[in-house]
PDB file of C-alpha atoms in Angstrom:
ATOM      1  CA  MET O   1     -26.228   1.164 -43.057  1.00 48.00           C
ATOM      2  CA  THR O   2     -28.673  -1.720 -43.187  1.00 50.00           C
ATOM      3  CA  GLU O   3     -32.408  -1.065 -43.209  1.00 46.00           C
ATOM      4  CA  GLU O   4     -32.704  -2.480 -39.672  1.00 47.00           C
ATOM      5  CA  ALA O   5     -29.848  -0.310 -38.411  1.00 44.00           C
ATOM      6  CA  GLU O   6     -31.379   2.761 -40.014  1.00 46.00           C
ATOM      7  CA  ARG O   7     -34.699   2.099 -38.301  1.00 47.00           C
ATOM      8  CA  SER O   8     -32.877   1.634 -34.958  1.00 47.00           C
ATOM      9  CA  ALA O   9     -30.981   4.883 -35.422  1.00 47.00           C
ATOM     10  CA  ASN O  10     -34.178   6.759 -36.173  1.00 48.00           C
ATOM     11  CA  ARG O  11     -35.722   5.520 -32.928  1.00 63.00           C
ATOM     12  CA  LEU O  12     -32.902   6.970 -30.784  1.00 70.00           C
ATOM     13  CA  PRO O  13     -33.702  10.351 -29.153  1.00 60.00           C
ATOM     14  CA  VAL O  14     -32.211  13.465 -30.742  1.00 59.00           C
ATOM     15  CA  ASP O  15     -32.573  15.918 -27.850  1.00 60.00           C
ATOM     16  CA  ASP O  16     -30.731  16.269 -24.525  1.00 59.00           C
ATOM     17  CA  SER O  17     -32.077  12.912 -23.389  1.00 78.00           C
ATOM     18  CA  ARG O  18     -29.822  11.281 -26.016  1.00 83.00           C
ATOM     19  CA  GLU O  19     -26.704  12.596 -24.244  1.00 86.00           C
ATOM     20  CA  HIS O  20     -28.015  11.454 -20.856  1.00 86.00           C
ATOM     21  CA  LEU O  21     -28.654   8.006 -22.330  1.00 90.00           C
ATOM     22  CA  MET O  22     -25.181   7.998 -23.894  1.00 89.00           C
ATOM     23  CA  ILE O  23     -23.545   8.799 -20.540  1.00 89.00           C
ATOM     24  CA  ARG O  24     -25.652   6.200 -18.748  1.00 92.00           C
ATOM     25  CA  ILE O  25     -24.641   3.508 -21.225  1.00 92.00           C
ATOM     26  CA  ALA O  26     -20.963   4.543 -21.068  1.00 91.00           C
ATOM     27  CA  ARG O  27     -20.995   4.212 -17.286  1.00 90.00           C
ATOM     28  CA  MET O  28     -22.691   0.843 -17.452  1.00 90.00           C
ATOM     29  CA  THR O  29     -20.038  -0.333 -19.909  1.00 91.00           C
ATOM     30  CA  TYR O  30     -16.814   1.075 -18.466  1.00 87.00           C
ATOM     31  CA  GLN O  31     -17.588   1.462 -14.758  1.00 83.00           C
ATOM     32  CA  GLN O  32     -19.982  -1.438 -14.170  1.00 87.00           C
ATOM     33  CA  ASP O  33     -18.503  -3.876 -16.754  1.00 84.00           C
ATOM     34  CA  LYS O  34     -21.907  -4.781 -18.174  1.00 89.00           C
ATOM     35  CA  THR O  35     -22.299  -6.493 -21.551  1.00 90.00           C
ATOM     36  CA  LEU O  36     -24.148  -5.062 -24.547  1.00 91.00           C
ATOM     37  CA  THR O  37     -26.918  -7.588 -23.971  1.00 92.00           C
ATOM     38  CA  GLU O  38     -27.315  -6.638 -20.299  1.00 92.00           C
ATOM     39  CA  ILE O  39     -27.363  -2.922 -21.157  1.00 94.00           C
ATOM     40  CA  ALA O  40     -29.890  -3.470 -23.938  1.00 93.00           C
ATOM     41  CA  THR O  41     -32.179  -5.356 -21.567  1.00 93.00           C
ATOM     42  CA  GLU O  42     -31.981  -2.660 -18.870  1.00 92.00           C
ATOM     43  CA  THR O  43     -32.455   0.290 -21.231  1.00 90.00           C
ATOM     44  CA  GLY O  44     -35.022  -1.207 -23.595  1.00 90.00           C
ATOM     45  CA  LEU O  45     -32.696  -0.669 -26.577  1.00 91.00           C
ATOM     46  CA  ASN O  46     -31.262  -3.258 -28.919  1.00 91.00           C
ATOM     47  CA  ARG O  47     -27.565  -4.187 -29.087  1.00 91.00           C
ATOM     48  CA  TRP O  48     -27.000  -2.114 -32.239  1.00 90.00           C
ATOM     49  CA  GLN O  49     -28.367   1.026 -30.583  1.00 90.00           C
ATOM     50  CA  VAL O  50     -26.183   0.477 -27.507  1.00 92.00           C
ATOM     51  CA  SER O  51     -23.113   0.017 -29.703  1.00 91.00           C
ATOM     52  CA  ARG O  52     -23.938   3.156 -31.708  1.00 90.00           C
ATOM     53  CA  LEU O  53     -24.270   5.289 -28.574  1.00 91.00           C
ATOM     54  CA  LEU O  54     -20.959   3.960 -27.223  1.00 91.00           C
ATOM     55  CA  GLN O  55     -19.248   4.908 -30.487  1.00 91.00           C
ATOM     56  CA  GLU O  56     -20.807   8.372 -30.317  1.00 90.00           C
ATOM     57  CA  ALA O  57     -19.535   8.727 -26.744  1.00 88.00           C
ATOM     58  CA  ARG O  58     -15.988   8.022 -27.945  1.00 88.00           C
ATOM     59  CA  ASP O  59     -16.322  10.305 -30.981  1.00 87.00           C
ATOM     60  CA  LEU O  60     -17.581  13.221 -28.853  1.00 87.00           C
ATOM     61  CA  GLY O  61     -14.966  12.767 -26.148  1.00 84.00           C
ATOM     62  CA  VAL O  62     -17.494  11.717 -23.507  1.00 84.00           C
ATOM     63  CA  VAL O  63     -15.395   8.552 -23.196  1.00 86.00           C
ATOM     64  CA  ARG O  64     -11.599   8.752 -23.524  1.00 80.00           C
ATOM     65  CA  ILE O  65      -9.594   5.548 -23.798  1.00 75.00           C
ATOM     66  CA  GLU O  66      -6.014   5.938 -22.585  1.00 66.00           C
ATOM     67  CA  ILE O  67      -3.319   3.296 -22.935  1.00 58.00           C
ATOM     68  CA  VAL O  68      -0.889   3.638 -20.009  1.00 57.00           C
ATOM     69  CA  PRO O  69       2.203   1.393 -20.058  1.00 54.00           C
ATOM     70  CA  ARG O  70       2.508  -0.498 -16.798  1.00 56.00           C
ATOM     71  CA  THR O  71       5.498   0.334 -14.662  1.00 59.00           C
ATOM     72  CA  LEU O  72       7.927  -2.577 -14.511  1.00 70.00           C
ATOM     73  CA  ARG O  73       8.063  -4.241 -11.104  1.00 77.00           C
ATOM     74  CA  HIS O  74      10.341  -6.562  -9.159  1.00 84.00           C
ATOM     75  CA  PRO O  75       8.100  -9.335  -7.750  1.00 88.00           C
ATOM     76  CA  ASP O  76      10.898 -11.187  -5.931  1.00 91.00           C
ATOM     77  CA  LEU O  77      11.935  -8.145  -3.889  1.00 94.00           C
ATOM     78  CA  GLU O  78       8.277  -7.270  -3.298  1.00 96.00           C
ATOM     79  CA  ALA O  79       7.583 -10.721  -1.834  1.00 96.00           C
ATOM     80  CA  ARG O  80      10.686 -10.572   0.369  1.00 97.00           C
ATOM     81  CA  LEU O  81       9.782  -7.118   1.681  1.00 98.00           C
ATOM     82  CA  ALA O  82       6.225  -8.187   2.467  1.00 98.00           C
ATOM     83  CA  HIS O  83       7.446 -11.304   4.309  1.00 98.00           C
ATOM     84  CA  THR O  84      10.271  -9.593   6.222  1.00 98.00           C
ATOM     85  CA  PHE O  85       8.332  -6.550   7.387  1.00 98.00           C
ATOM     86  CA  GLY O  86       4.774  -7.905   7.482  1.00 97.00           C
ATOM     87  CA  LEU O  87       3.519  -5.664   4.701  1.00 98.00           C
ATOM     88  CA  ARG O  88       0.167  -5.916   2.999  1.00 97.00           C
ATOM     89  CA  ASP O  89       1.768  -4.939  -0.333  1.00 97.00           C
ATOM     90  CA  ALA O  90       5.097  -3.818  -1.730  1.00 98.00           C
ATOM     91  CA  VAL O  91       5.768  -2.187  -5.089  1.00 97.00           C
ATOM     92  CA  VAL O  92       9.398  -2.126  -6.215  1.00 96.00           C
ATOM     93  CA  VAL O  93      10.500  -0.377  -9.404  1.00 94.00           C
ATOM     94  CA  PRO O  94      13.507  -2.320 -10.763  1.00 89.00           C
ATOM     95  CA  GLY O  95      16.837  -1.060 -12.042  1.00 76.00           C
ATOM     96  CA  PRO O  96      18.800   2.134 -11.395  1.00 70.00           C
ATOM     97  CA  LEU O  97      16.851   5.236 -10.440  1.00 61.00           C
ATOM     98  CA  GLU O  98      17.350   6.869 -13.849  1.00 58.00           C
ATOM     99  CA  GLN O  99      14.020   8.721 -13.809  1.00 59.00           C
ATOM    100  CA  GLY O 100      14.541  10.208 -10.347  1.00 66.00           C
ATOM    101  CA  ILE O 101      11.333   9.976  -8.376  1.00 86.00           C
ATOM    102  CA  GLU O 102       9.127   9.777 -11.483  1.00 90.00           C
ATOM    103  CA  GLY O 103       9.240   5.992 -11.908  1.00 91.00           C
ATOM    104  CA  VAL O 104       8.371   5.396  -8.270  1.00 95.00           C
ATOM    105  CA  ALA O 105       5.703   8.130  -8.356  1.00 96.00           C
ATOM    106  CA  GLN O 106       4.128   6.558 -11.450  1.00 94.00           C
ATOM    107  CA  ALA O 107       4.079   3.155  -9.748  1.00 95.00           C
ATOM    108  CA  ALA O 108       2.469   4.705  -6.660  1.00 97.00           C
ATOM    109  CA  GLY O 109      -0.165   6.448  -8.775  1.00 97.00           C
ATOM    110  CA  GLN O 110      -1.009   3.181 -10.524  1.00 95.00           C
ATOM    111  CA  TYR O 111      -1.202   1.323  -7.213  1.00 97.00           C
ATOM    112  CA  ILE O 112      -3.558   3.900  -5.684  1.00 98.00           C
ATOM    113  CA  ALA O 113      -5.734   3.994  -8.811  1.00 96.00           C
ATOM    114  CA  THR O 114      -6.191   0.211  -8.860  1.00 95.00           C
ATOM    115  CA  MET O 115      -6.984  -0.321  -5.162  1.00 95.00           C
ATOM    116  CA  LYS O 116     -10.066  -2.407  -4.456  1.00 92.00           C
ATOM    117  CA  PRO O 117     -12.342  -1.339  -2.923  1.00 92.00           C
ATOM    118  CA  LYS O 118     -11.927   2.342  -3.696  1.00 93.00           C
ATOM    119  CA  PRO O 119     -11.541   4.420  -0.536  1.00 95.00           C
ATOM    120  CA  ARG O 120     -14.321   6.801   0.417  1.00 96.00           C
ATOM    121  CA  VAL O 121     -11.810   8.896   2.372  1.00 98.00           C
ATOM    122  CA  ILE O 122      -8.066   9.064   1.683  1.00 98.00           C
ATOM    123  CA  GLY O 123      -5.509  11.049   3.675  1.00 98.00           C
ATOM    124  CA  VAL O 124      -2.526  12.564   1.843  1.00 98.00           C
ATOM    125  CA  SER O 125       0.561  14.591   2.714  1.00 96.00           C
ATOM    126  CA  TRP O 126       2.332  17.190   0.579  1.00 92.00           C
ATOM    127  CA  GLY O 127       5.799  17.505  -0.989  1.00 90.00           C
ATOM    128  CA  ARG O 128       7.702  16.975  -4.236  1.00 90.00           C
ATOM    129  CA  THR O 129       7.239  13.200  -4.317  1.00 94.00           C
ATOM    130  CA  MET O 130       3.523  13.410  -3.519  1.00 95.00           C
ATOM    131  CA  ALA O 131       3.081  16.048  -6.240  1.00 93.00           C
ATOM    132  CA  ALA O 132       4.599  13.593  -8.716  1.00 95.00           C
ATOM    133  CA  VAL O 133       2.256  10.847  -7.486  1.00 97.00           C
ATOM    134  CA  ALA O 134      -0.727  13.168  -7.945  1.00 96.00           C
ATOM    135  CA  HIS O 135       0.472  13.959 -11.470  1.00 95.00           C
ATOM    136  CA  TRP O 136       0.558  10.250 -12.377  1.00 95.00           C
ATOM    137  CA  LEU O 137      -2.879   9.496 -10.932  1.00 96.00           C
ATOM    138  CA  PRO O 138      -5.185   8.834 -13.895  1.00 94.00           C
ATOM    139  CA  PRO O 139      -8.326  10.948 -14.317  1.00 92.00           C
ATOM    140  CA  ASP O 140     -11.391   9.363 -12.734  1.00 92.00           C
ATOM    141  CA  TRP O 141      -9.261   7.156 -10.471  1.00 96.00           C
ATOM    142  CA  ALA O 142     -12.143   7.402  -7.976  1.00 95.00           C
ATOM    143  CA  ASP O 143     -15.712   8.653  -7.986  1.00 93.00           C
ATOM    144  CA  GLY O 144     -16.634  11.094  -5.225  1.00 96.00           C
ATOM    145  CA  VAL O 145     -13.636  10.529  -2.930  1.00 97.00           C
ATOM    146  CA  THR O 146     -12.923  12.808   0.040  1.00 98.00           C
ATOM    147  CA  VAL O 147      -9.236  13.779   0.231  1.00 98.00           C
ATOM    148  CA  VAL O 148      -7.957  14.991   3.605  1.00 98.00           C
ATOM    149  CA  GLN O 149      -4.629  16.676   4.282  1.00 97.00           C
ATOM    150  CA  ILE O 150      -3.041  14.746   7.166  1.00 97.00           C
ATOM    151  CA  ASN O 151      -0.210  17.024   8.282  1.00 96.00           C
ATOM    152  CA  GLY O 152       0.203  20.740   8.777  1.00 93.00           C
ATOM    153  CA  THR O 153       1.542  23.123   6.170  1.00 88.00           C
ATOM    154  CA  VAL O 154       4.896  24.727   5.468  1.00 81.00           C
ATOM    155  CA  ALA O 155       5.965  27.974   3.863  1.00 69.00           C
ATOM    156  CA  PRO O 156       6.563  27.741   0.088  1.00 63.00           C
ATOM    157  CA  VAL O 157       9.870  26.062  -0.819  1.00 61.00           C
ATOM    158  CA  PRO O 158      11.320  26.139  -4.373  1.00 60.00           C
ATOM    159  CA  GLY O 159      10.747  22.823  -6.144  1.00 56.00           C
ATOM    160  CA  VAL O 160       8.194  21.613  -3.577  1.00 55.00           C
ATOM    161  CA  ALA O 161       4.463  21.571  -4.307  1.00 51.00           C
ATOM    162  CA  TYR O 162       2.369  24.042  -2.334  1.00 56.00           C
ATOM    163  CA  HIS O 163       0.732  22.198   0.534  1.00 64.00           C
ATOM    164  CA  ASN O 164      -2.813  22.225  -0.894  1.00 80.00           C
ATOM    165  CA  ASP O 165      -1.838  21.293  -4.452  1.00 90.00           C
ATOM    166  CA  VAL O 166      -1.450  17.560  -3.835  1.00 94.00           C
ATOM    167  CA  ALA O 167      -4.792  17.110  -2.088  1.00 95.00           C
ATOM    168  CA  GLU O 168      -6.534  19.302  -4.674  1.00 95.00           C
ATOM    169  CA  THR O 169      -5.177  17.196  -7.540  1.00 96.00           C
ATOM    170  CA  PHE O 170      -6.129  13.921  -5.834  1.00 98.00           C
ATOM    171  CA  ALA O 171      -9.655  15.274  -5.288  1.00 97.00           C
ATOM    172  CA  ARG O 172     -10.090  16.744  -8.770  1.00 96.00           C
ATOM    173  CA  LYS O 173      -8.975  13.536 -10.477  1.00 97.00           C
ATOM    174  CA  GLY O 174     -11.135  11.492  -8.109  1.00 97.00           C
ATOM    175  CA  LYS O 175     -14.242  13.632  -8.753  1.00 95.00           C
ATOM    176  CA  GLY O 176     -14.411  14.466  -5.064  1.00 97.00           C
ATOM    177  CA  ARG O 177     -13.639  17.155  -2.540  1.00 97.00           C
ATOM    178  CA  MET O 178     -10.568  18.249  -0.629  1.00 97.00           C
ATOM    179  CA  ILE O 179     -10.327  19.090   3.069  1.00 97.00           C
ATOM    180  CA  PRO O 180      -7.211  21.158   3.905  1.00 95.00           C
ATOM    181  CA  LEU O 181      -5.483  21.329   7.283  1.00 95.00           C
ATOM    182  CA  PRO O 182      -4.916  25.092   7.573  1.00 92.00           C
ATOM    183  CA  VAL O 183      -2.302  25.148  10.345  1.00 94.00           C
ATOM    184  CA  PRO O 184       1.525  25.033  10.479  1.00 92.00           C
ATOM    185  CA  ALA O 185       3.244  21.652  10.454  1.00 93.00           C
ATOM    186  CA  ILE O 186       5.226  22.556  13.575  1.00 94.00           C
ATOM    187  CA  VAL O 187       4.518  25.357  16.059  1.00 94.00           C
ATOM    188  CA  GLY O 188       6.725  26.962  18.692  1.00 93.00           C
ATOM    189  CA  GLU O 189       5.038  25.675  21.837  1.00 95.00           C
ATOM    190  CA  ARG O 190       3.197  22.538  22.919  1.00 96.00           C
ATOM    191  CA  LEU O 191       0.352  24.685  24.269  1.00 97.00           C
ATOM    192  CA  THR O 192      -0.081  26.329  20.851  1.00 97.00           C
ATOM    193  CA  ARG O 193      -0.544  22.925  19.231  1.00 96.00           C
ATOM    194  CA  GLU O 194      -3.049  21.888  21.895  1.00 97.00           C
ATOM    195  CA  VAL O 195      -5.073  25.068  21.439  1.00 97.00           C
ATOM    196  CA  LEU O 196      -5.069  24.779  17.624  1.00 96.00           C
ATOM    197  CA  GLU O 197      -6.096  21.122  17.678  1.00 96.00           C
ATOM    198  CA  LYS O 198      -9.045  22.004  19.918  1.00 96.00           C
ATOM    199  CA  ASP O 199     -10.286  24.540  17.367  1.00 96.00           C
ATOM    200  CA  ARG O 200     -13.518  23.220  15.849  1.00 96.00           C
ATOM    201  CA  ILE O 201     -12.343  23.440  12.240  1.00 96.00           C
ATOM    202  CA  VAL O 202      -8.960  21.836  12.909  1.00 97.00           C
ATOM    203  CA  ALA O 203     -10.492  19.157  15.120  1.00 97.00           C
ATOM    204  CA  ASP O 204     -12.989  18.287  12.367  1.00 98.00           C
ATOM    205  CA  VAL O 205     -10.181  17.925   9.805  1.00 97.00           C
ATOM    206  CA  LEU O 206      -8.164  15.669  12.108  1.00 97.00           C
ATOM    207  CA  ARG O 207     -11.269  13.605  12.838  1.00 97.00           C
ATOM    208  CA  SER O 208     -11.763  13.131   9.096  1.00 97.00           C
ATOM    209  CA  ALA O 209      -8.098  12.222   8.673  1.00 97.00           C
ATOM    210  CA  ARG O 210      -8.381   9.559  11.380  1.00 96.00           C
ATOM    211  CA  SER O 211     -11.439   8.120   9.623  1.00 96.00           C
ATOM    212  CA  ALA O 212      -9.589   7.615   6.319  1.00 97.00           C
ATOM    213  CA  GLN O 213      -9.422   4.042   5.078  1.00 95.00           C
ATOM    214  CA  VAL O 214      -6.199   4.832   3.201  1.00 98.00           C
ATOM    215  CA  LEU O 215      -3.271   7.097   4.083  1.00 98.00           C
ATOM    216  CA  THR O 216      -0.460   7.914   1.673  1.00 98.00           C
ATOM    217  CA  PHE O 217       2.649  10.014   2.198  1.00 98.00           C
ATOM    218  CA  SER O 218       6.293  10.312   1.222  1.00 97.00           C
ATOM    219  CA  LEU O 219       9.074   9.787   3.739  1.00 98.00           C
ATOM    220  CA  GLY O 220      11.143  12.857   4.620  1.00 96.00           C
ATOM    221  CA  VAL O 221      14.887  13.169   5.114  1.00 96.00           C
ATOM    222  CA  ALA O 222      16.917  14.656   7.957  1.00 96.00           C
ATOM    223  CA  GLY O 223      19.677  17.200   7.422  1.00 94.00           C
ATOM    224  CA  ASP O 224      20.060  20.127   5.036  1.00 93.00           C
ATOM    225  CA  ALA O 225      17.691  18.643   2.429  1.00 92.00           C
ATOM    226  CA  SER O 226      14.762  18.512   4.858  1.00 93.00           C
ATOM    227  CA  VAL O 227      11.783  20.507   3.612  1.00 90.00           C
ATOM    228  CA  LEU O 228      10.818  21.202   7.215  1.00 92.00           C
ATOM    229  CA  MET O 229      14.132  22.969   7.750  1.00 92.00           C
ATOM    230  CA  ARG O 230      14.221  24.685   4.346  1.00 90.00           C
ATOM    231  CA  SER O 231      10.735  26.089   5.029  1.00 86.00           C
ATOM    232  CA  GLY O 232      11.703  27.446   8.445  1.00 87.00           C
ATOM    233  CA  ASN O 233       9.559  25.087  10.521  1.00 88.00           C
ATOM    234  CA  ILE O 234      12.749  23.710  12.069  1.00 92.00           C
ATOM    235  CA  THR O 235      15.895  25.762  12.655  1.00 94.00           C
ATOM    236  CA  LYS O 236      19.373  24.623  11.642  1.00 95.00           C
ATOM    237  CA  SER O 237      20.340  24.147  15.263  1.00 96.00           C
ATOM    238  CA  GLU O 238      17.226  22.050  15.893  1.00 96.00           C
ATOM    239  CA  MET O 239      18.032  19.910  12.858  1.00 97.00           C
ATOM    240  CA  ALA O 240      21.608  19.470  14.040  1.00 97.00           C
ATOM    241  CA  SER O 241      20.300  18.266  17.403  1.00 97.00           C
ATOM    242  CA  LEU O 242      17.922  15.835  15.691  1.00 98.00           C
ATOM    243  CA  VAL O 243      20.711  14.354  13.565  1.00 97.00           C
ATOM    244  CA  LYS O 244      22.968  14.096  16.629  1.00 97.00           C
ATOM    245  CA  ALA O 245      20.173  12.196  18.391  1.00 97.00           C
ATOM    246  CA  GLY O 246      20.136   9.696  15.519  1.00 98.00           C
ATOM    247  CA  ALA O 247      17.335  11.043  13.329  1.00 98.00           C
ATOM    248  CA  VAL O 248      17.394   9.610   9.797  1.00 98.00           C
ATOM    249  CA  GLY O 249      14.253  11.341   8.557  1.00 97.00           C
ATOM    250  CA  ASP O 250      10.641  12.088   9.348  1.00 98.00           C
ATOM    251  CA  VAL O 251       7.221  10.520   8.974  1.00 98.00           C
ATOM    252  CA  LEU O 252       4.626  13.307   8.752  1.00 97.00           C
ATOM    253  CA  GLY O 253       6.969  15.617  10.662  1.00 96.00           C
ATOM    254  CA  HIS O 254       7.852  13.090  13.376  1.00 98.00           C
ATOM    255  CA  PHE O 255      11.595  12.331  13.307  1.00 98.00           C
ATOM    256  CA  ILE O 256      12.737   8.762  13.929  1.00 98.00           C
ATOM    257  CA  ASN O 257      16.017   6.856  14.040  1.00 97.00           C
ATOM    258  CA  LYS O 258      16.989   3.838  11.931  1.00 94.00           C
ATOM    259  CA  ARG O 259      15.221   1.538  14.396  1.00 94.00           C
ATOM    260  CA  GLY O 260      12.009   3.490  13.966  1.00 95.00           C
ATOM    261  CA  GLU O 261      12.101   5.103  17.406  1.00 96.00           C
ATOM    262  CA  PRO O 262      11.069   8.771  17.907  1.00 96.00           C
ATOM    263  CA  VAL O 263      14.080  10.921  18.753  1.00 97.00           C
ATOM    264  CA  ASP O 264      12.486  14.135  20.050  1.00 97.00           C
ATOM    265  CA  PRO O 265       9.218  13.843  22.031  1.00 96.00           C
ATOM    266  CA  GLU O 266       9.255  17.601  22.681  1.00 96.00           C
ATOM    267  CA  LEU O 267       9.258  18.339  18.936  1.00 96.00           C
ATOM    268  CA  ASP O 268       6.530  15.727  18.401  1.00 97.00           C
ATOM    269  CA  ALA O 269       4.422  17.571  20.977  1.00 97.00           C
ATOM    270  CA  ARG O 270       4.654  20.681  18.741  1.00 96.00           C
ATOM    271  CA  THR O 271       3.832  18.858  15.490  1.00 97.00           C
ATOM    272  CA  ILE O 272       0.289  19.150  14.115  1.00 96.00           C
ATOM    273  CA  GLY O 273      -1.365  16.369  12.149  1.00 96.00           C
ATOM    274  CA  LEU O 274      -1.653  12.632  12.513  1.00 97.00           C
ATOM    275  CA  ASN O 275       0.542  11.049  15.178  1.00 95.00           C
ATOM    276  CA  LEU O 276       2.649   7.951  14.612  1.00 96.00           C
ATOM    277  CA  SER O 277       0.148   5.968  16.689  1.00 95.00           C
ATOM    278  CA  ASP O 278      -2.582   6.996  14.221  1.00 95.00           C
ATOM    279  CA  LEU O 279      -0.797   5.089  11.446  1.00 96.00           C
ATOM    280  CA  ARG O 280      -1.128   1.631  12.932  1.00 87.00           C
ATOM    281  CA  GLN O 281      -4.122  -0.676  12.456  1.00 79.00           C
ATOM    282  CA  ARG O 282      -5.250   1.022   9.246  1.00 88.00           C
ATOM    283  CA  GLU O 283      -6.530  -0.661   6.110  1.00 91.00           C
ATOM    284  CA  ARG O 284      -3.730   0.754   3.972  1.00 97.00           C
ATOM    285  CA  VAL O 285      -0.899   3.070   4.983  1.00 98.00           C
ATOM    286  CA  ILE O 286       1.206   3.709   1.884  1.00 99.00           C
ATOM    287  CA  GLY O 287       4.754   4.996   2.323  1.00 99.00           C
ATOM    288  CA  ILE O 288       6.586   6.248  -0.775  1.00 98.00           C
ATOM    289  CA  ALA O 289      10.369   6.666  -0.968  1.00 97.00           C
ATOM    290  CA  ALA O 290      12.943   6.936  -3.748  1.00 94.00           C
ATOM    291  CA  GLY O 291      16.668   7.587  -3.835  1.00 94.00           C
ATOM    292  CA  PRO O 292      19.686   6.831  -1.610  1.00 94.00           C
ATOM    293  CA  GLU O 293      18.882   9.692   0.766  1.00 95.00           C
ATOM    294  CA  LYS O 294      15.678   7.807   1.671  1.00 97.00           C
ATOM    295  CA  HIS O 295      17.345   4.452   2.495  1.00 97.00           C
ATOM    296  CA  GLU O 296      17.600   4.857   6.251  1.00 98.00           C
ATOM    297  CA  ILE O 297      14.236   6.543   6.812  1.00 98.00           C
ATOM    298  CA  THR O 298      12.601   3.758   4.794  1.00 98.00           C
ATOM    299  CA  LEU O 299      14.310   1.141   6.961  1.00 98.00           C
ATOM    300  CA  GLY O 300      13.283   2.903  10.177  1.00 98.00           C
ATOM    301  CA  THR O 301       9.700   3.290   9.014  1.00 98.00           C
ATOM    302  CA  LEU O 302       9.463  -0.393   8.097  1.00 98.00           C
ATOM    303  CA  ARG O 303      11.033  -1.577  11.348  1.00 97.00           C
ATOM    304  CA  ALA O 304       8.569   0.509  13.357  1.00 97.00           C
ATOM    305  CA  GLY O 305       5.578  -0.906  11.471  1.00 97.00           C
ATOM    306  CA  LEU O 306       4.366   2.571  10.547  1.00 98.00           C
ATOM    307  CA  ILE O 307       3.306   1.542   7.016  1.00 98.00           C
ATOM    308  CA  ASN O 308       1.810  -1.605   5.549  1.00 98.00           C
ATOM    309  CA  VAL O 309       2.397  -0.733   1.887  1.00 98.00           C
ATOM    310  CA  LEU O 310       5.756   0.426   0.508  1.00 99.00           C
ATOM    311  CA  VAL O 311       6.370   1.869  -2.961  1.00 98.00           C
ATOM    312  CA  THR O 312      10.065   2.318  -3.666  1.00 97.00           C
ATOM    313  CA  ASP O 313      13.018   1.675  -5.977  1.00 95.00           C
ATOM    314  CA  GLU O 314      15.166  -1.440  -6.170  1.00 95.00           C
ATOM    315  CA  ALA O 315      18.171   0.020  -4.334  1.00 95.00           C
ATOM    316  CA  THR O 316      16.064   1.208  -1.384  1.00 96.00           C
ATOM    317  CA  ALA O 317      14.282  -2.150  -1.170  1.00 97.00           C
ATOM    318  CA  THR O 318      17.608  -3.998  -1.220  1.00 96.00           C
ATOM    319  CA  PHE O 319      19.044  -1.755   1.494  1.00 97.00           C
ATOM    320  CA  ALA O 320      16.027  -2.353   3.739  1.00 98.00           C
ATOM    321  CA  LEU O 321      16.303  -6.123   3.352  1.00 98.00           C
ATOM    322  CA  GLU O 322      20.068  -6.170   3.936  1.00 97.00           C
ATOM    323  CA  HIS O 323      19.734  -4.154   7.154  1.00 96.00           C
ATOM    324  CA  ALA O 324      16.401  -5.500   8.412  1.00 94.00           C
ATOM    325  CA  HIS O 325      17.975  -7.208  11.420  1.00 90.00           C
ATOM    326  CA  ASP O 326      20.635  -4.632  12.307  1.00 87.00           C
ATOM    327  CA  ARG O 327      20.746  -3.623  15.933  1.00 78.00           C
TER     328      ARG O 327
END
């Protein structure tokens, strides 16, 4: 250590104020992108002292530097999807779906983490795909975000994340808070839904959900694989009727056909959460889908204009483009 460096080190505080200064400098460097010179000017330190405190922050684990390989993308398909369906953004993971939903979930997590500006309020759904997205969200992806659950809950289903887990993970990693929607996804009577949505607590949650700048959810399937049926929210006979009516899947519990049209208004009237009309005219509405079972629901969702950002795999993107103009 040079004599000048030693004198600078001796002038740094050695009590709790040193850690506060270290954290302040780390934030200025990594969150505000300020230079050593700018930080030195603002803090009254010299460049050597700033550099020393940054190194201490890394050594003590106050700052963790993580190298995350970028998910490969398919820019040609992304551009074609955006043009054909009027999307704000499209993220397409190329190649066969060898990783199951993980590759698409990782791409979705990276997309959400790099959004500019960061949302103050984000609405999220639940499910296996959304749990994978939450897993791939990097720590500190946001700072003080409010995460709102945007559709009602279901009974536990093996292999599917508990309804609060996704929102809790989004909030914890975004250094914010989570607002649950503590009601069933689908109730037995229209009147029951109306009464529940008038409840002060439920109404406040829905109001927060409708204020979200960003919404993100996975697209659901129709048939035996539907989580809504496996959880008991929809009976087998009801699902059979939905499929017979042309349902190809659901968006937040609202079943649509391949043209994006609702197939059961009576069921929609018993479904608690955001309505399909709530999805339009939003800053970002991110739909996530992976696998051949999601091809038709992705197409229907795109044709209805229910999302303006799609994160998906190459095969699903290709299917949507090939059938974009089907009657």
